[in-house]
PDB file of C-alpha atoms in Angstrom:
ATOM      1  CA  MET A   1       0.000   0.000   0.000  1.00 44.00           C
ATOM      2  CA  LEU A   2       2.788   2.374   0.965  1.00 37.00           C
ATOM      3  CA  SER A   3       4.763   1.610  -2.200  1.00 43.00           C
ATOM      4  CA  ARG A   4       1.630   2.247  -4.293  1.00 39.00           C
ATOM      5  CA  LEU A   5       1.190   5.612  -2.551  1.00 32.00           C
ATOM      6  CA  PHE A   6       4.775   6.592  -3.388  1.00 33.00           C
ATOM      7  CA  SER A   7       4.248   5.523  -6.999  1.00 37.00           C
ATOM      8  CA  ILE A   8       1.131   7.688  -7.305  1.00 33.00           C
ATOM      9  CA  LEU A   9       2.971  10.610  -5.700  1.00 32.00           C
ATOM     10  CA  ALA A  10       5.917  10.210  -8.071  1.00 35.00           C
ATOM     11  CA  ILE A  11       3.613  10.112 -11.100  1.00 34.00           C
ATOM     12  CA  SER A  12       1.757  13.201  -9.843  1.00 36.00           C
ATOM     13  CA  LEU A  13       5.014  15.137  -9.397  1.00 33.00           C
ATOM     14  CA  LEU A  14       6.161  14.079 -12.860  1.00 35.00           C
ATOM     15  CA  CYS A  15       2.899  15.306 -14.375  1.00 37.00           C
ATOM     16  CA  VAL A  16       3.190  18.642 -12.569  1.00 33.00           C
ATOM     17  CA  PHE A  17       6.809  19.031 -13.695  1.00 32.00           C
ATOM     18  CA  SER A  18       5.942  18.109 -17.282  1.00 36.00           C
ATOM     19  CA  PHE A  19       3.038  20.570 -17.302  1.00 34.00           C
ATOM     20  CA  ALA A  20       5.267  23.343 -15.900  1.00 37.00           C
ATOM     21  CA  SER A  21       7.962  22.570 -18.474  1.00 40.00           C
ATOM     22  CA  ALA A  22       5.395  22.640 -21.270  1.00 40.00           C
ATOM     23  CA  GLN A  23       4.088  25.992 -20.028  1.00 42.00           C
ATOM     24  CA  ALA A  24       7.623  27.429 -19.910  1.00 43.00           C
ATOM     25  CA  ALA A  25       8.387  26.177 -23.410  1.00 49.00           C
ATOM     26  CA  GLU A  26       5.108  27.597 -24.728  1.00 50.00           C
ATOM     27  CA  ALA A  27       5.843  30.972 -23.115  1.00 61.00           C
ATOM     28  CA  CYS A  28       9.164  31.136 -24.998  1.00 82.00           C
ATOM     29  CA  GLU A  29       7.666  30.294 -28.369  1.00 86.00           C
ATOM     30  CA  SER A  30       8.064  33.373 -30.518  1.00 85.00           C
ATOM     31  CA  VAL A  31       5.602  35.040 -32.874  1.00 88.00           C
ATOM     32  CA  GLU A  32       6.474  37.488 -35.627  1.00 88.00           C
ATOM     33  CA  LYS A  33       5.732  41.152 -35.038  1.00 87.00           C
ATOM     34  CA  ASP A  34       6.882  43.934 -37.366  1.00 84.00           C
ATOM     35  CA  GLY A  35       9.548  41.617 -38.802  1.00 84.00           C
ATOM     36  CA  TRP A  36      10.951  40.561 -35.410  1.00 89.00           C
ATOM     37  CA  GLN A  37      10.437  37.458 -33.265  1.00 89.00           C
ATOM     38  CA  VAL A  38       8.672  38.347 -29.992  1.00 91.00           C
ATOM     39  CA  VAL A  39       8.131  36.161 -26.902  1.00 90.00           C
ATOM     40  CA  GLU A  40       5.793  36.637 -23.948  1.00 90.00           C
ATOM     41  CA  GLN A  41       6.890  38.247 -20.686  1.00 89.00           C
ATOM     42  CA  SER A  42       6.361  34.886 -18.956  1.00 88.00           C
ATOM     43  CA  CYS A  43       9.346  33.490 -20.878  1.00 91.00           C
ATOM     44  CA  LYS A  44      12.022  33.054 -18.202  1.00 90.00           C
ATOM     45  CA  VAL A  45      15.312  34.856 -18.774  1.00 91.00           C
ATOM     46  CA  GLY A  46      16.823  34.584 -15.285  1.00 90.00           C
ATOM     47  CA  ALA A  47      19.188  37.032 -13.611  1.00 90.00           C
ATOM     48  CA  GLY A  48      22.210  38.827 -15.018  1.00 89.00           C
ATOM     49  CA  LEU A  49      25.578  37.240 -14.230  1.00 89.00           C
ATOM     50  CA  TRP A  50      27.651  40.311 -15.065  1.00 82.00           C
ATOM     51  CA  SER A  51      31.217  39.459 -13.971  1.00 75.00           C
ATOM     52  CA  LYS A  52      30.179  36.258 -12.183  1.00 84.00           C
ATOM     53  CA  ARG A  53      30.479  32.783 -13.687  1.00 86.00           C
ATOM     54  CA  PRO A  54      28.026  29.937 -13.079  1.00 88.00           C
ATOM     55  CA  ILE A  55      29.114  26.880 -11.097  1.00 86.00           C
ATOM     56  CA  LYS A  56      28.269  24.615 -14.029  1.00 87.00           C
ATOM     57  CA  ASN A  57      28.926  25.254 -17.705  1.00 88.00           C
ATOM     58  CA  GLU A  58      25.707  23.445 -18.646  1.00 89.00           C
ATOM     59  CA  GLY A  59      22.344  25.146 -18.168  1.00 92.00           C
ATOM     60  CA  ARG A  60      20.278  27.678 -20.084  1.00 92.00           C
ATOM     61  CA  PHE A  61      21.624  31.144 -20.773  1.00 94.00           C
ATOM     62  CA  TRP A  62      20.525  34.249 -22.651  1.00 93.00           C
ATOM     63  CA  VAL A  63      22.656  37.144 -23.875  1.00 92.00           C
ATOM     64  CA  GLN A  64      20.830  40.417 -23.269  1.00 91.00           C
ATOM     65  CA  CYS A  65      21.462  43.126 -25.846  1.00 86.00           C
ATOM     66  CA  GLY A  66      19.350  45.948 -24.437  1.00 85.00           C
ATOM     67  CA  VAL A  67      15.891  47.214 -23.520  1.00 86.00           C
ATOM     68  CA  VAL A  68      14.059  49.427 -26.023  1.00 84.00           C
ATOM     69  CA  SER A  69      10.799  51.341 -26.080  1.00 85.00           C
ATOM     70  CA  GLN A  70       9.775  49.984 -29.488  1.00 86.00           C
ATOM     71  CA  LEU A  71      10.837  47.284 -31.915  1.00 87.00           C
ATOM     72  CA  PRO A  72      13.904  48.419 -33.899  1.00 83.00           C
ATOM     73  CA  LYS A  73      13.901  49.847 -37.394  1.00 80.00           C
ATOM     74  CA  PRO A  74      15.140  47.840 -40.418  1.00 74.00           C
ATOM     75  CA  TRP A  75      18.716  49.211 -40.171  1.00 76.00           C
ATOM     76  CA  PHE A  76      19.109  47.265 -36.915  1.00 79.00           C
ATOM     77  CA  LYS A  77      18.927  43.988 -38.869  1.00 74.00           C
ATOM     78  CA  LYS A  78      22.269  44.798 -40.496  1.00 73.00           C
ATOM     79  CA  GLU A  79      23.879  45.226 -37.076  1.00 73.00           C
ATOM     80  CA  VAL A  80      22.454  41.856 -36.032  1.00 73.00           C
ATOM     81  CA  GLU A  81      23.478  40.038 -39.211  1.00 69.00           C
ATOM     82  CA  ALA A  82      27.025  41.385 -38.872  1.00 67.00           C
ATOM     83  CA  VAL A  83      27.655  39.393 -35.695  1.00 65.00           C
ATOM     84  CA  LEU A  84      25.120  36.562 -35.358  1.00 65.00           C
ATOM     85  CA  MET A  85      22.439  34.437 -36.940  1.00 60.00           C
ATOM     86  CA  GLN A  86      19.172  36.357 -36.715  1.00 62.00           C
ATOM     87  CA  ASP A  87      17.151  33.249 -35.807  1.00 68.00           C
ATOM     88  CA  LYS A  88      18.721  33.404 -32.332  1.00 78.00           C
ATOM     89  CA  LEU A  89      17.419  36.934 -31.663  1.00 87.00           C
ATOM     90  CA  VAL A  90      14.100  37.559 -29.888  1.00 90.00           C
ATOM     91  CA  PHE A  91      12.436  40.434 -28.088  1.00 92.00           C
ATOM     92  CA  ARG A  92      10.522  39.817 -24.851  1.00 92.00           C
ATOM     93  CA  GLN A  93       7.566  42.160 -24.610  1.00 89.00           C
ATOM     94  CA  GLU A  94       7.299  43.750 -21.165  1.00 89.00           C
ATOM     95  CA  GLY A  95       4.436  46.212 -21.123  1.00 88.00           C
ATOM     96  CA  ASN A  96       5.349  48.943 -23.582  1.00 86.00           C
ATOM     97  CA  GLN A  97       9.019  47.917 -23.675  1.00 89.00           C
ATOM     98  CA  TYR A  98      11.002  45.143 -25.347  1.00 90.00           C
ATOM     99  CA  ARG A  99      13.979  43.265 -23.939  1.00 91.00           C
ATOM    100  CA  CYS A 100      16.490  42.288 -26.659  1.00 90.00           C
ATOM    101  CA  LEU A 101      17.750  38.709 -26.136  1.00 92.00           C
ATOM    102  CA  VAL A 102      19.912  36.194 -27.987  1.00 90.00           C
ATOM    103  CA  GLY A 103      19.625  32.478 -27.250  1.00 87.00           C
ATOM    104  CA  PRO A 104      18.946  30.496 -25.284  1.00 89.00           C
ATOM    105  CA  PHE A 105      22.232  28.573 -25.110  1.00 90.00           C
ATOM    106  CA  GLU A 106      22.742  25.286 -23.283  1.00 90.00           C
ATOM    107  CA  ARG A 107      26.343  26.104 -22.321  1.00 88.00           C
ATOM    108  CA  TYR A 108      27.740  29.189 -20.619  1.00 90.00           C
ATOM    109  CA  SER A 109      30.890  28.967 -22.774  1.00 86.00           C
ATOM    110  CA  GLU A 110      28.792  29.372 -25.936  1.00 85.00           C
ATOM    111  CA  ALA A 111      26.872  32.332 -24.511  1.00 88.00           C
ATOM    112  CA  GLU A 112      30.178  33.935 -23.493  1.00 86.00           C
ATOM    113  CA  ILE A 113      31.564  33.646 -27.035  1.00 83.00           C
ATOM    114  CA  VAL A 114      28.399  35.192 -28.470  1.00 84.00           C
ATOM    115  CA  LYS A 115      28.522  38.023 -25.923  1.00 85.00           C
ATOM    116  CA  ASP A 116      32.181  38.792 -26.721  1.00 82.00           C
ATOM    117  CA  VAL A 117      31.502  38.872 -30.465  1.00 80.00           C
ATOM    118  CA  MET A 118      28.431  41.086 -30.015  1.00 81.00           C
ATOM    119  CA  LYS A 119      30.333  43.594 -27.886  1.00 80.00           C
ATOM    120  CA  GLN A 120      32.558  44.316 -30.882  1.00 75.00           C
ATOM    121  CA  ARG A 121      29.673  46.382 -32.265  1.00 76.00           C
ATOM    122  CA  LYS A 122      28.977  49.659 -30.474  1.00 77.00           C
ATOM    123  CA  VAL A 123      25.237  49.068 -30.547  1.00 78.00           C
ATOM    124  CA  PHE A 124      25.772  45.889 -28.457  1.00 82.00           C
ATOM    125  CA  ALA A 125      28.499  47.279 -26.169  1.00 80.00           C
ATOM    126  CA  SER A 126      26.416  46.679 -23.026  1.00 83.00           C
ATOM    127  CA  ALA A 127      25.590  43.021 -23.779  1.00 88.00           C
ATOM    128  CA  PHE A 128      25.690  40.633 -20.808  1.00 91.00           C
ATOM    129  CA  ILE A 129      24.700  37.056 -19.924  1.00 93.00           C
ATOM    130  CA  ARG A 130      21.617  35.980 -17.996  1.00 94.00           C
ATOM    131  CA  ASP A 131      21.318  32.615 -16.207  1.00 93.00           C
ATOM    132  CA  ILE A 132      17.820  31.085 -16.281  1.00 91.00           C
ATOM    133  CA  SER A 133      18.542  29.059 -13.129  1.00 87.00           C
ATOM    134  CA  GLN A 134      18.911  32.330 -11.191  1.00 84.00           C
ATOM    135  CA  PRO A 135      15.637  34.060 -10.200  1.00 82.00           C
ATOM    136  CA  GLU A 136      14.919  37.190 -12.166  1.00 75.00           C
ATOM    137  CA  LYS A 137      15.042  40.308 -10.022  1.00 67.00           C
ATOM    138  CA  ALA A 138      11.866  42.356 -10.034  1.00 57.00           C
ATOM    139  CA  THR A 139      13.610  45.628 -10.730  1.00 47.00           C
ATOM    140  CA  LYS A 140      12.056  48.421 -12.714  1.00 48.00           C
ATOM    141  CA  LEU A 141      13.380  48.607 -16.232  1.00 46.00           C
ATOM    142  CA  SER A 142      15.169  51.781 -17.103  1.00 43.00           C
ATOM    143  CA  GLN A 143      13.469  53.062 -20.207  1.00 44.00           C
ATOM    144  CA  SER A 144      15.809  53.609 -23.066  1.00 44.00           C
ATOM    145  CA  SER A 145      15.119  55.173 -26.375  1.00 41.00           C
ATOM    146  CA  LYS A 146      15.218  53.210 -29.582  1.00 47.00           C
ATOM    147  CA  PRO A 147      18.691  52.006 -30.605  1.00 48.00           C
ATOM    148  CA  LYS A 148      20.777  54.771 -32.035  1.00 48.00           C
ATOM    149  CA  LYS A 149      22.550  54.122 -35.282  1.00 49.00           C
ATOM    150  CA  THR A 150      26.243  54.537 -34.634  1.00 44.00           C
ATOM    151  CA  ALA A 151      29.011  54.929 -37.122  1.00 46.00           C
ATOM    152  CA  VAL A 152      31.536  52.127 -37.058  1.00 45.00           C
ATOM    153  CA  VAL A 153      35.006  53.547 -36.521  1.00 42.00           C
ATOM    154  CA  LYS A 154      37.506  51.695 -38.643  1.00 47.00           C
ATOM    155  CA  ALA A 155      40.569  50.550 -36.773  1.00 45.00           C
ATOM    156  CA  SER A 156      43.836  51.825 -38.129  1.00 45.00           C
ATOM    157  CA  LYS A 157      46.278  49.190 -39.255  1.00 46.00           C
ATOM    158  CA  PRO A 158      48.883  48.599 -36.538  1.00 44.00           C
ATOM    159  CA  ALA A 159      52.546  48.982 -37.345  1.00 46.00           C
ATOM    160  CA  LYS A 160      53.336  45.526 -36.013  1.00 53.00           C
ATOM    161  CA  THR A 161      51.060  42.523 -35.951  1.00 58.00           C
ATOM    162  CA  GLU A 162      50.745  40.172 -32.988  1.00 74.00           C
ATOM    163  CA  ARG A 163      50.905  37.038 -35.141  1.00 83.00           C
ATOM    164  CA  ARG A 164      52.619  35.906 -38.273  1.00 90.00           C
ATOM    165  CA  TYR A 165      50.310  35.476 -41.253  1.00 91.00           C
ATOM    166  CA  ILE A 166      50.024  33.635 -44.530  1.00 89.00           C
ATOM    167  CA  ASP A 167      49.179  36.241 -47.186  1.00 87.00           C
ATOM    168  CA  VAL A 168      46.432  34.939 -49.440  1.00 80.00           C
ATOM    169  CA  GLY A 169      45.386  37.681 -51.819  1.00 76.00           C
ATOM    170  CA  SER A 170      43.640  40.461 -49.911  1.00 81.00           C
ATOM    171  CA  LEU A 171      43.163  38.144 -46.921  1.00 89.00           C
ATOM    172  CA  LYS A 172      45.473  36.847 -44.231  1.00 91.00           C
ATOM    173  CA  SER A 173      45.487  33.519 -42.416  1.00 92.00           C
ATOM    174  CA  PRO A 174      47.062  33.515 -38.920  1.00 92.00           C
ATOM    175  CA  LYS A 175      49.905  31.037 -38.554  1.00 91.00           C
ATOM    176  CA  PRO A 176      49.727  28.599 -35.616  1.00 90.00           C
ATOM    177  CA  GLU A 177      51.969  29.219 -32.649  1.00 89.00           C
ATOM    178  CA  LEU A 178      53.718  26.564 -30.578  1.00 85.00           C
ATOM    179  CA  ASN A 179      51.418  23.713 -29.463  1.00 85.00           C
ATOM    180  CA  GLU A 180      48.376  25.180 -31.254  1.00 88.00           C
ATOM    181  CA  PRO A 181      46.154  22.980 -33.491  1.00 89.00           C
ATOM    182  CA  ARG A 182      47.235  23.041 -37.117  1.00 88.00           C
ATOM    183  CA  TYR A 183      46.496  21.604 -40.539  1.00 87.00           C
ATOM    184  CA  SER A 184      49.078  21.090 -43.278  1.00 88.00           C
ATOM    185  CA  ALA A 185      47.923  21.636 -46.859  1.00 83.00           C
ATOM    186  CA  LYS A 186      48.836  23.575 -50.003  1.00 77.00           C
ATOM    187  CA  GLN A 187      52.483  23.786 -48.904  1.00 79.00           C
ATOM    188  CA  ASN A 188      51.503  25.752 -45.806  1.00 86.00           C
ATOM    189  CA  VAL A 189      50.659  25.094 -42.164  1.00 89.00           C
ATOM    190  CA  TRP A 190      47.230  26.539 -41.330  1.00 91.00           C
ATOM    191  CA  TRP A 191      45.953  27.444 -37.866  1.00 92.00           C
ATOM    192  CA  ARG A 192      42.854  25.742 -36.476  1.00 93.00           C
ATOM    193  CA  ALA A 193      41.038  27.724 -33.787  1.00 91.00           C
ATOM    194  CA  THR A 194      37.787  28.108 -31.877  1.00 90.00           C
ATOM    195  CA  LEU A 195      35.447  30.936 -32.858  1.00 89.00           C
ATOM    196  CA  ARG A 196      36.593  33.077 -29.930  1.00 87.00           C
ATOM    197  CA  GLU A 197      40.292  32.551 -30.740  1.00 90.00           C
ATOM    198  CA  ALA A 198      39.697  33.295 -34.414  1.00 91.00           C
ATOM    199  CA  ASN A 199      37.868  36.546 -33.669  1.00 89.00           C
ATOM    200  CA  GLN A 200      40.463  37.649 -31.152  1.00 88.00           C
ATOM    201  CA  ALA A 201      43.393  37.003 -33.501  1.00 90.00           C
ATOM    202  CA  CYS A 202      41.864  39.021 -36.339  1.00 91.00           C
ATOM    203  CA  ARG A 203      40.749  41.872 -34.079  1.00 87.00           C
ATOM    204  CA  GLN A 204      44.051  42.341 -32.282  1.00 88.00           C
ATOM    205  CA  ASP A 205      45.733  43.074 -35.596  1.00 88.00           C
ATOM    206  CA  GLY A 206      43.079  45.512 -36.828  1.00 89.00           C
ATOM    207  CA  MET A 207      41.189  43.067 -39.039  1.00 91.00           C
ATOM    208  CA  LYS A 208      37.951  41.103 -38.821  1.00 90.00           C
ATOM    209  CA  LEU A 209      36.949  37.506 -39.407  1.00 92.00           C
ATOM    210  CA  VAL A 210      36.123  36.857 -43.070  1.00 92.00           C
ATOM    211  CA  SER A 211      32.431  37.205 -43.913  1.00 90.00           C
ATOM    212  CA  GLU A 212      30.436  34.370 -45.447  1.00 90.00           C
ATOM    213  CA  SER A 213      29.778  36.399 -48.613  1.00 89.00           C
ATOM    214  CA  THR A 214      33.501  37.102 -49.089  1.00 90.00           C
ATOM    215  CA  LEU A 215      34.367  33.446 -48.565  1.00 90.00           C
ATOM    216  CA  LYS A 216      31.677  32.318 -51.029  1.00 89.00           C
ATOM    217  CA  THR A 217      33.006  34.695 -53.682  1.00 88.00           C
ATOM    218  CA  LEU A 218      36.616  33.717 -53.033  1.00 85.00           C
ATOM    219  CA  SER A 219      35.958  29.956 -53.131  1.00 84.00           C
ATOM    220  CA  SER A 220      34.381  30.277 -56.568  1.00 84.00           C
ATOM    221  CA  THR A 221      37.547  31.726 -58.145  1.00 84.00           C
ATOM    222  CA  PRO A 222      39.956  29.588 -60.232  1.00 80.00           C
ATOM    223  CA  ASP A 223      42.853  30.117 -57.779  1.00 80.00           C
ATOM    224  CA  TRP A 224      40.960  28.805 -54.751  1.00 80.00           C
ATOM    225  CA  LYS A 225      41.760  25.075 -55.075  1.00 78.00           C
ATOM    226  CA  SER A 226      45.466  25.680 -55.610  1.00 77.00           C
ATOM    227  CA  THR A 227      45.838  28.169 -52.750  1.00 82.00           C
ATOM    228  CA  TYR A 228      43.396  27.388 -49.925  1.00 84.00           C
ATOM    229  CA  PRO A 229      42.639  24.177 -48.019  1.00 85.00           C
ATOM    230  CA  SER A 230      39.065  22.954 -48.397  1.00 81.00           C
ATOM    231  CA  ARG A 231      38.782  19.747 -46.373  1.00 82.00           C
ATOM    232  CA  LEU A 232      37.948  21.641 -43.162  1.00 86.00           C
ATOM    233  CA  PRO A 233      35.285  24.361 -42.672  1.00 90.00           C
ATOM    234  CA  TYR A 234      36.168  27.995 -41.957  1.00 92.00           C
ATOM    235  CA  TRP A 235      34.849  30.299 -39.252  1.00 93.00           C
ATOM    236  CA  VAL A 236      32.975  33.283 -40.689  1.00 92.00           C
ATOM    237  CA  ALA A 237      31.951  36.626 -39.201  1.00 88.00           C
ATOM    238  CA  GLU A 238      28.314  35.520 -38.926  1.00 84.00           C
ATOM    239  CA  MET A 239      29.423  33.292 -36.011  1.00 83.00           C
ATOM    240  CA  ARG A 240      29.073  29.978 -37.764  1.00 86.00           C
ATOM    241  CA  ALA A 241      31.134  27.460 -39.683  1.00 89.00           C
ATOM    242  CA  PHE A 242      31.126  27.509 -43.466  1.00 89.00           C
ATOM    243  CA  ASP A 243      32.050  24.555 -45.688  1.00 87.00           C
ATOM    244  CA  VAL A 244      33.423  25.826 -48.995  1.00 86.00           C
ATOM    245  CA  VAL A 245      33.076  22.459 -50.751  1.00 82.00           C
ATOM    246  CA  MET A 246      29.337  22.186 -50.113  1.00 82.00           C
ATOM    247  CA  GLY A 247      28.850  25.956 -50.068  1.00 84.00           C
ATOM    248  CA  LEU A 248      26.802  25.707 -46.873  1.00 83.00           C
ATOM    249  CA  SER A 249      26.976  26.943 -43.295  1.00 83.00           C
ATOM    250  CA  MET A 250      27.246  24.177 -40.705  1.00 80.00           C
ATOM    251  CA  PRO A 251      25.835  23.915 -37.137  1.00 73.00           C
ATOM    252  CA  LEU A 252      29.128  23.052 -35.426  1.00 78.00           C
ATOM    253  CA  SER A 253      30.091  23.665 -31.804  1.00 79.00           C
ATOM    254  CA  LEU A 254      31.647  27.100 -31.203  1.00 81.00           C
ATOM    255  CA  GLU A 255      34.536  25.231 -29.580  1.00 83.00           C
ATOM    256  CA  SER A 256      35.419  23.365 -32.807  1.00 86.00           C
ATOM    257  CA  ALA A 257      38.949  23.913 -34.157  1.00 89.00           C
ATOM    258  CA  LEU A 258      38.389  25.254 -37.683  1.00 92.00           C
ATOM    259  CA  LEU A 259      40.342  27.246 -40.268  1.00 93.00           C
ATOM    260  CA  VAL A 260      40.709  31.030 -39.995  1.00 94.00           C
ATOM    261  CA  LEU A 261      40.870  33.853 -42.534  1.00 94.00           C
ATOM    262  CA  CYS A 262      41.012  37.561 -41.666  1.00 93.00           C
ATOM    263  CA  GLU A 263      39.980  40.415 -43.941  1.00 92.00           C
ATOM    264  CA  PRO A 264      40.525  44.188 -43.679  1.00 90.00           C
ATOM    265  CA  GLN A 265      38.074  46.221 -41.564  1.00 83.00           C
TER     266      GLN A 265
END
C-alpha cells in the first residue's frame, strides 16, 4: 500500500513538472511582429551574471542586448546580421518595452563567445549574460530610447602585428603558434582555432573575421583550389562554420577547431 502511494505521488510530481515545463516552453515560443520574433513576458530569462560565472557550464543562458521602447527599425537587422544568426534573436515584450535577447544557449561557454563577439559592435556594447537558473530580479526597467545608429570607426592598421600570417590575396590567415592545433595543406601550415580565438586574432591586428559572402566569392575563383585548403570548414563573421566544398553553413560547436581567414576592416 505504501509503495503504491509513493508511486502515485511520483507520477503526480512528474505530471506537474511536465506541465510546468510545457508551459515554460510555450511561453518562450516566438511570434512574428513587425519583422521581429517576440516572446511573452512569462518566458524566463533569469538574472544577469555580469562578472560572475556559473558553477556549471551546462544550463540555459541568454545574452541580453538591451531594452528598447519599441521594436527596432530595419537598419538594426544589419547590425544583427554582422555578428550573429538572426534566428537566435528575440524580443521579450514587457508592457510597452522590449527586452532584446539572444539564445537560449545550453552552455555558458557558448553564450560567453556570443557576448564577446556582439560587444565588438557599439550598438551591443552593453551586452551581458543571464542565467535562467537564477531568479529574475523584479527591478524596474530603465526606459531607453530606440537604438541609435552609430558609425563604425575603422581601426587603423597597426605597425606591427601580434601574429605571423600567410598572405592569401587580400586576406590573411594567422599562422599557428607553438602547441596550437594546425592543418598542413597547399604547402603551408594553417591554424585551427575556436570561434573566440579566431575573432580575437583578427581583431588584435586591426582586421575582422572573413564574412560568409567574401568566402563564397573567393571559393568560386579559379585560384581557390590551388591556394586554400578545403577539407575543413572555416569560421565566418556571422558566427558559424562555413564549408566551402558544399557551399553551406554548418551547425558546429563554437569550440570546434576550424580554419581562420582575416579580412581588412
